[in-house]
């Protein structure tokens, strides 16, 4: 895009250049890149799970070893899935965010490394791995190294129950489903702030110190609305088990927790009060979703709540002194955290892996496609075995919808980042303590009463 | 083996793996590469803490006014409150309780509980504890 040289009608010429067909081409490229990357990620994870959960136990049993060994190998499938998924997915999300921000600001974004910038973040990761690791003078070297590790670890072990929810309690992943799932996820998600304070204190840098302290202030303020909104959903669902909460929302978007868990359909002439209470409950749940997204954006330090690493005030906040691979870990962990909070929102509010409209690309559709493929492959039993061991239609539909919803929420978070300016620190604290916390307490009580009245 | 026992083992393995991936797989790998290719060459200028190019005047860990200790105190109160609310939220679905006491007992109880907390928050607000100077 060339800069217009005419000084006369500047805004008009800019408008003509920015909203032409060129932008549609960019949107098309962005969607193509997303589909290619998601196929790579899920191909890799799916293949790894298949090798580890189906082929390896079959081989072990084929050699005549006891069944306990193959069963023990199957228990490690969730771990393999997470370890393969998280690094690749975080790399893709960095690219996704950069390309999306480029779309919003009418730029092209990274488009040089690989076909259409596909390998940009992979190249970045290699570059950061090979960079010199600098520890600043006067820094506490042990803490300085430990901080990124502690920051990254919860995003790996915190998402165990979500894995079971996103795969529809598939038999290989159901071992990862805890009865107190959401409680465990919340406990794990409050660890990273310790790492931010550690990073700030260990760096021996004034910007880092202020960034770390701001991170602590922000985390303690926004954790309350975040957790209380999720507890309210647990009150509505009557369970802490994420798989159970996801399965309660089967049957189209009216059954989702964001619209009051199917209470809108329970409106009846027999009890006229439900004509008031059911819509009120739905409004409460929509507000709770908004509260959750606000609190989550603040917890993971995203714009407009990125006070701890405000570039224009604190250089780069708590990670000013970090370079090389330690900086890369901070970076990847931030994006993984964004993915994890989107996954929680999907499971708790948006029905997990359920299709929004019954009959539209739901489990039955995938089952019928599998049946067709099976009958086509009838003459080749080897291929048929391969297909049936590789693909479970129910899991496929669940993963498809869960990932679609998660990435829509991620896109929404990036849209917010591209739209809103940063808060001031006193506004930030006031917004939480004087607005969000009273609101979430009122909503909690409202849901407690309305649930009984519907 | 017991299902709960396996799940606890699973969590322990996951936590260990969560720490091992960044520690060994990333930082360890970078350290090995650095040793093998010998590009680690620190010098006093490079190791100086960043302060926009100026020589830092003193240690960064100076006395610092933590303005939010009152927020931190309130946070503890609310965090414990959430711990109390979670079992309550699950217990309201107990059929015995609904049958014996009616469906409105639990919400009224929690209203009293949250009312006391709300009075506390209002008091702190009025006293100026929620003011960021």
PDB file of C-alpha atoms in Angstrom, chain A residues 232-337:
ATOM      1  CA  UNK A 232     -22.325 -18.944  40.061  1.00  0.00           C
ATOM      2  CA  UNK A 233     -22.323 -21.195  37.011  1.00  0.00           C
ATOM      3  CA  UNK A 234     -21.452 -24.134  39.288  1.00  0.00           C
ATOM      4  CA  UNK A 235     -24.443 -23.172  41.418  1.00  0.00           C
ATOM      5  CA  UNK A 236     -26.633 -23.216  38.332  1.00  0.00           C
ATOM      6  CA  UNK A 237     -25.247 -26.557  37.129  1.00  0.00           C
ATOM      7  CA  UNK A 238     -24.906 -28.170  40.560  1.00  0.00           C
ATOM      8  CA  UNK A 239     -21.513 -29.647  39.803  1.00  0.00           C
ATOM      9  CA  UNK A 240     -17.806 -28.857  39.736  1.00  0.00           C
ATOM     10  CA  UNK A 241     -17.117 -31.543  37.151  1.00  0.00           C
ATOM     11  CA  UNK A 242     -16.384 -29.847  33.805  1.00  0.00           C
ATOM     12  CA  UNK A 243     -17.445 -32.870  31.761  1.00  0.00           C
ATOM     13  CA  UNK A 244     -20.762 -33.009  33.572  1.00  0.00           C
ATOM     14  CA  UNK A 245     -21.295 -29.261  33.151  1.00  0.00           C
ATOM     15  CA  UNK A 246     -20.558 -29.573  29.422  1.00  0.00           C
ATOM     16  CA  UNK A 247     -22.898 -32.536  29.016  1.00  0.00           C
ATOM     17  CA  UNK A 248     -25.750 -30.754  30.780  1.00  0.00           C
ATOM     18  CA  UNK A 249     -25.766 -28.188  27.969  1.00  0.00           C
ATOM     19  CA  UNK A 250     -26.623 -30.619  25.162  1.00  0.00           C
ATOM     20  CA  UNK A 251     -29.302 -29.622  22.681  1.00  0.00           C
ATOM     21  CA  UNK A 252     -28.637 -26.294  21.022  1.00  0.00           C
ATOM     22  CA  UNK A 253     -27.660 -22.854  22.194  1.00  0.00           C
ATOM     23  CA  UNK A 254     -30.802 -22.308  24.274  1.00  0.00           C
ATOM     24  CA  UNK A 255     -29.493 -24.964  26.659  1.00  0.00           C
ATOM     25  CA  UNK A 256     -26.137 -23.250  27.142  1.00  0.00           C
ATOM     26  CA  UNK A 257     -25.303 -21.750  30.508  1.00  0.00           C
ATOM     27  CA  UNK A 258     -24.870 -18.315  28.933  1.00  0.00           C
ATOM     28  CA  UNK A 259     -28.651 -18.305  28.320  1.00  0.00           C
ATOM     29  CA  UNK A 260     -29.638 -19.773  31.671  1.00  0.00           C
ATOM     30  CA  UNK A 261     -29.117 -23.502  31.075  1.00  0.00           C
ATOM     31  CA  UNK A 262     -32.326 -24.268  29.213  1.00  0.00           C
ATOM     32  CA  UNK A 263     -34.590 -22.435  31.663  1.00  0.00           C
ATOM     33  CA  UNK A 264     -35.897 -20.291  28.804  1.00  0.00           C
ATOM     34  CA  UNK A 265     -37.522 -23.441  27.397  1.00  0.00           C
ATOM     35  CA  UNK A 266     -39.162 -24.216  30.746  1.00  0.00           C
ATOM     36  CA  UNK A 267     -41.436 -21.171  30.477  1.00  0.00           C
ATOM     37  CA  UNK A 268     -45.034 -22.404  30.853  1.00  0.00           C
ATOM     38  CA  UNK A 269     -48.563 -21.119  31.355  1.00  0.00           C
ATOM     39  CA  UNK A 270     -48.877 -23.225  34.502  1.00  0.00           C
ATOM     40  CA  UNK A 271     -46.523 -20.949  36.424  1.00  0.00           C
ATOM     41  CA  UNK A 272     -46.826 -17.416  35.002  1.00  0.00           C
ATOM     42  CA  UNK A 273     -43.909 -16.184  37.105  1.00  0.00           C
ATOM     43  CA  UNK A 274     -41.507 -18.004  34.775  1.00  0.00           C
ATOM     44  CA  UNK A 275     -42.273 -15.442  32.049  1.00  0.00           C
ATOM     45  CA  UNK A 276     -40.334 -12.949  34.167  1.00  0.00           C
ATOM     46  CA  UNK A 277     -37.796 -15.130  35.935  1.00  0.00           C
ATOM     47  CA  UNK A 278     -36.494 -17.141  32.982  1.00  0.00           C
ATOM     48  CA  UNK A 279     -35.485 -14.106  30.856  1.00  0.00           C
ATOM     49  CA  UNK A 280     -34.058 -12.467  33.988  1.00  0.00           C
ATOM     50  CA  UNK A 281     -31.936 -15.534  34.614  1.00  0.00           C
ATOM     51  CA  UNK A 282     -30.701 -15.445  31.010  1.00  0.00           C
ATOM     52  CA  UNK A 283     -29.747 -11.766  31.386  1.00  0.00           C
ATOM     53  CA  UNK A 284     -27.888 -12.569  34.620  1.00  0.00           C
ATOM     54  CA  UNK A 285     -25.949 -15.315  32.855  1.00  0.00           C
ATOM     55  CA  UNK A 286     -24.990 -13.055  29.946  1.00  0.00           C
ATOM     56  CA  UNK A 287     -23.719 -10.495  32.465  1.00  0.00           C
ATOM     57  CA  UNK A 288     -21.778 -13.263  34.219  1.00  0.00           C
ATOM     58  CA  UNK A 289     -20.146 -14.179  30.915  1.00  0.00           C
ATOM     59  CA  UNK A 290     -19.126 -10.568  30.420  1.00  0.00           C
ATOM     60  CA  UNK A 291     -17.757 -10.456  33.972  1.00  0.00           C
ATOM     61  CA  UNK A 292     -15.833 -13.662  33.386  1.00  0.00           C
ATOM     62  CA  UNK A 293     -14.257 -12.369  30.182  1.00  0.00           C
ATOM     63  CA  UNK A 294     -13.293  -9.072  31.850  1.00  0.00           C
ATOM     64  CA  UNK A 295     -11.748 -10.842  34.827  1.00  0.00           C
ATOM     65  CA  UNK A 296      -9.967 -13.318  32.578  1.00  0.00           C
ATOM     66  CA  UNK A 297      -8.488 -10.587  30.390  1.00  0.00           C
ATOM     67  CA  UNK A 298      -7.183  -8.922  33.565  1.00  0.00           C
ATOM     68  CA  UNK A 299      -5.843 -12.161  35.045  1.00  0.00           C
ATOM     69  CA  UNK A 300      -3.773 -12.968  31.991  1.00  0.00           C
ATOM     70  CA  UNK A 301      -2.625  -9.334  31.594  1.00  0.00           C
ATOM     71  CA  UNK A 302      -4.071  -8.646  28.190  1.00  0.00           C
ATOM     72  CA  UNK A 303      -4.797  -5.214  26.800  1.00  0.00           C
ATOM     73  CA  UNK A 304      -6.765  -3.223  28.121  1.00  0.00           C
ATOM     74  CA  UNK A 305      -5.452  -4.609  31.421  1.00  0.00           C
ATOM     75  CA  UNK A 306      -1.771  -4.982  30.511  1.00  0.00           C
ATOM     76  CA  UNK A 307      -0.528  -2.637  33.239  1.00  0.00           C
ATOM     77  CA  UNK A 308       2.253  -5.035  34.377  1.00  0.00           C
ATOM     78  CA  UNK A 309       3.985  -4.818  31.017  1.00  0.00           C
ATOM     79  CA  UNK A 310       2.816  -1.427  29.803  1.00  0.00           C
ATOM     80  CA  UNK A 311       5.320  -0.643  27.041  1.00  0.00           C
ATOM     81  CA  UNK A 312       4.911   3.098  27.140  1.00  0.00           C
ATOM     82  CA  UNK A 313       5.330   3.314  30.929  1.00  0.00           C
ATOM     83  CA  UNK A 314       7.493   0.406  32.092  1.00  0.00           C
ATOM     84  CA  UNK A 315       9.485  -0.529  28.945  1.00  0.00           C
ATOM     85  CA  UNK A 316       8.303  -4.130  29.166  1.00  0.00           C
ATOM     86  CA  UNK A 317       7.376  -4.570  32.823  1.00  0.00           C
ATOM     87  CA  UNK A 318       8.341  -7.758  34.561  1.00  0.00           C
ATOM     88  CA  UNK A 319      10.125  -9.229  31.545  1.00  0.00           C
ATOM     89  CA  UNK A 320      12.300  -6.197  30.744  1.00  0.00           C
ATOM     90  CA  UNK A 321      15.511  -8.046  31.611  1.00  0.00           C
ATOM     91  CA  UNK A 322      14.577 -11.365  30.024  1.00  0.00           C
ATOM     92  CA  UNK A 323      16.080 -12.433  26.731  1.00  0.00           C
ATOM     93  CA  UNK A 324      16.421 -15.555  24.666  1.00  0.00           C
ATOM     94  CA  UNK A 325      14.570 -18.670  25.680  1.00  0.00           C
ATOM     95  CA  UNK A 326      13.360 -17.329  29.034  1.00  0.00           C
ATOM     96  CA  UNK A 327      11.581 -14.498  27.269  1.00  0.00           C
ATOM     97  CA  UNK A 328      10.155 -17.032  24.826  1.00  0.00           C
ATOM     98  CA  UNK A 329       8.735 -19.038  27.719  1.00  0.00           C
ATOM     99  CA  UNK A 330       6.983 -15.962  29.121  1.00  0.00           C
ATOM    100  CA  UNK A 331       5.631 -15.204  25.691  1.00  0.00           C
ATOM    101  CA  UNK A 332       4.368 -18.714  24.961  1.00  0.00           C
ATOM    102  CA  UNK A 333       2.844 -19.047  28.438  1.00  0.00           C
ATOM    103  CA  UNK A 334       0.856 -15.822  28.013  1.00  0.00           C
ATOM    104  CA  UNK A 335      -0.729 -17.134  24.847  1.00  0.00           C
ATOM    105  CA  UNK A 336      -1.350 -20.557  26.350  1.00  0.00           C
ATOM    106  CA  UNK A 337      -3.098 -18.846  29.254  1.00  0.00           C
TER     107      UNK A 337
END
